Coordinates of C-alpha atoms in Angstrom, one line a residue:
M1 CA 0.0 0.0 0.0
K2 CA 1.4 3.4 -1.1
K3 CA 1.8 6.0 1.6
S4 CA 0.2 9.3 0.5
T5 CA -0.1 12.7 2.0
G6 CA -3.4 14.3 2.9
S7 CA -5.0 17.5 4.0
I8 CA -3.4 17.5 7.4
D9 CA 0.1 17.2 5.7
R10 CA -0.8 20.1 3.5
E11 CA -2.0 22.2 6.4
I12 CA 1.1 21.5 8.5
G13 CA 3.3 22.3 5.5
S14 CA 1.4 25.5 5.0
R15 CA 2.0 26.4 8.6
V16 CA 5.7 25.8 8.1
R17 CA 5.7 28.1 5.1
M18 CA 3.7 30.7 6.9
R19 CA 6.1 30.8 9.8
R20 CA 9.2 30.7 7.6
V21 CA 8.0 33.6 5.5
S22 CA 6.9 35.6 8.6
I23 CA 10.4 35.5 10.0
G24 CA 12.0 36.2 6.6
M25 CA 13.7 32.9 6.1
S26 CA 14.3 31.4 2.7
Q27 CA 13.6 27.8 1.8
E28 CA 17.3 27.4 1.1
K29 CA 18.3 28.7 4.6
L30 CA 15.8 26.4 6.3
G31 CA 17.0 23.5 4.1
D32 CA 20.7 24.2 5.0
M33 CA 19.8 24.2 8.7
L34 CA 18.0 20.9 8.3
G35 CA 20.6 19.3 6.0
L36 CA 18.1 19.3 3.1
T37 CA 17.8 20.9 -0.3
F38 CA 15.4 23.7 -0.7
Q39 CA 13.4 21.4 -3.0
Q40 CA 12.8 19.1 -0.1
V41 CA 11.6 22.0 2.0
Q42 CA 9.3 23.0 -0.8
K43 CA 7.8 19.5 -1.0
Y44 CA 7.2 19.6 2.8
E45 CA 5.5 23.0 2.5
K46 CA 3.3 21.9 -0.3
G47 CA 2.3 18.7 1.6
M48 CA 3.8 16.5 -1.2
N49 CA 6.0 14.8 1.3
R50 CA 5.0 14.0 4.9
I51 CA 7.1 15.6 7.7
S52 CA 8.1 13.1 10.4
V53 CA 7.6 14.1 14.0
A54 CA 11.4 14.3 14.6
R55 CA 11.8 16.6 11.6
L56 CA 8.9 18.7 12.7
V57 CA 10.5 19.2 16.1
E58 CA 13.7 20.4 14.4
I59 CA 11.7 22.7 12.2
A60 CA 9.8 24.1 15.2
K61 CA 13.1 24.9 17.0
I62 CA 14.6 26.6 13.9
L63 CA 11.5 28.6 13.3
G64 CA 11.2 29.6 17.0
V65 CA 7.8 28.1 17.7
D66 CA 6.4 25.5 20.0
I67 CA 5.5 22.2 18.2
H68 CA 1.8 22.9 19.0
F69 CA 1.9 25.8 16.5
F70 CA 1.7 23.2 13.7
F71 CA -1.3 21.3 15.2
N72 CA -3.6 24.0 16.7
G73 CA -7.1 23.6 15.2
I74 CA -6.5 20.1 13.8
K75 CA -8.7 17.4 15.1
S76 CA -7.3 13.9 15.5
G77 CA -8.3 11.8 12.5
A78 CA -11.2 14.2 11.6
G79 CA -9.5 16.9 9.7
F80 CA -9.7 20.5 10.9
A81 CA -11.6 22.0 13.8
E82 CA -14.4 24.2 12.8
E83 CA -12.9 27.0 15.0
G84 CA -9.7 26.9 13.0
A85 CA -8.8 29.6 10.6
P86 CA -10.1 29.3 7.0
P87 CA -7.7 28.0 4.4
Y88 CA -7.4 31.4 2.7
V89 CA -5.7 32.8 5.9
A90 CA -2.8 30.4 5.5
D91 CA -2.7 31.2 1.8
V92 CA -2.5 35.0 2.5
M93 CA 0.1 34.6 5.2
S94 CA 2.3 32.3 3.2
T95 CA 3.0 35.1 0.6
P96 CA 5.4 38.0 1.2
E97 CA 2.7 40.4 -0.1
G98 CA 0.0 39.0 2.2
L99 CA 2.3 39.1 5.2
Q100 CA 3.3 42.7 4.4
L101 CA -0.3 43.7 3.9
V102 CA -1.4 42.2 7.3
R103 CA 1.6 43.8 9.1
N104 CA 0.9 47.2 7.7
F105 CA -2.9 46.9 8.1
T106 CA -2.7 46.0 11.7
S107 CA -0.5 49.0 12.4
I108 CA -3.2 51.4 11.2
K109 CA -5.1 52.7 14.3
S110 CA -7.9 54.5 12.6
S111 CA -10.9 52.3 12.1
K112 CA -12.2 54.7 9.4
V113 CA -9.0 54.2 7.4
R114 CA -9.1 50.4 7.9
K115 CA -12.7 50.3 6.6
S116 CA -11.7 52.4 3.6
I117 CA -8.9 49.9 2.8
V118 CA -11.2 46.9 3.1
Q119 CA -13.7 48.7 0.7
L120 CA -10.8 49.4 -1.7
V121 CA -9.6 45.8 -1.7
A122 CA -13.2 44.5 -2.1
S123 CA -13.7 46.9 -5.1
L124 CA -10.5 45.8 -6.7
A125 CA -11.3 42.1 -6.2
A126 CA -14.8 42.6 -7.7
Q127 CA -13.3 44.5 -10.7
E128 CA -10.8 41.6 -11.3
E129 CA -13.6 39.0 -11.0
A130 CA -15.7 41.0 -13.6
E131 CA -12.7 41.2 -16.0
R132 CA -12.2 37.4 -15.7
S133 CA -15.9 36.7 -16.4
S134 CA -15.8 38.9 -19.5

């Protein structure tokens, strides 16, 4: 029977990527610290290869997080907890642009300015969607 990865492997890999990007570390640097190639790190982050517990402990130490960081919101054998963050949150936080957007957005104190930014982004997204539909 072939071992295959699943949604939990992808979620854990996504969390590795999110944390790595948030501290400004490259895949190559993480790979060097683990004794791996950046391609192997990439496969872990995409959930193509399963990360062993021992390797995940190493990754947690390097990335400066507790091992529980990778498991919060995941139910044993049942997928993801309903109270966990939606998948798009990890998608946004795993990109440099998304991370920069969130950092800058959270530093804005004015709720009026934040609401204006949300409206602007919603308008741009709607415009892009309309262009794709045409």
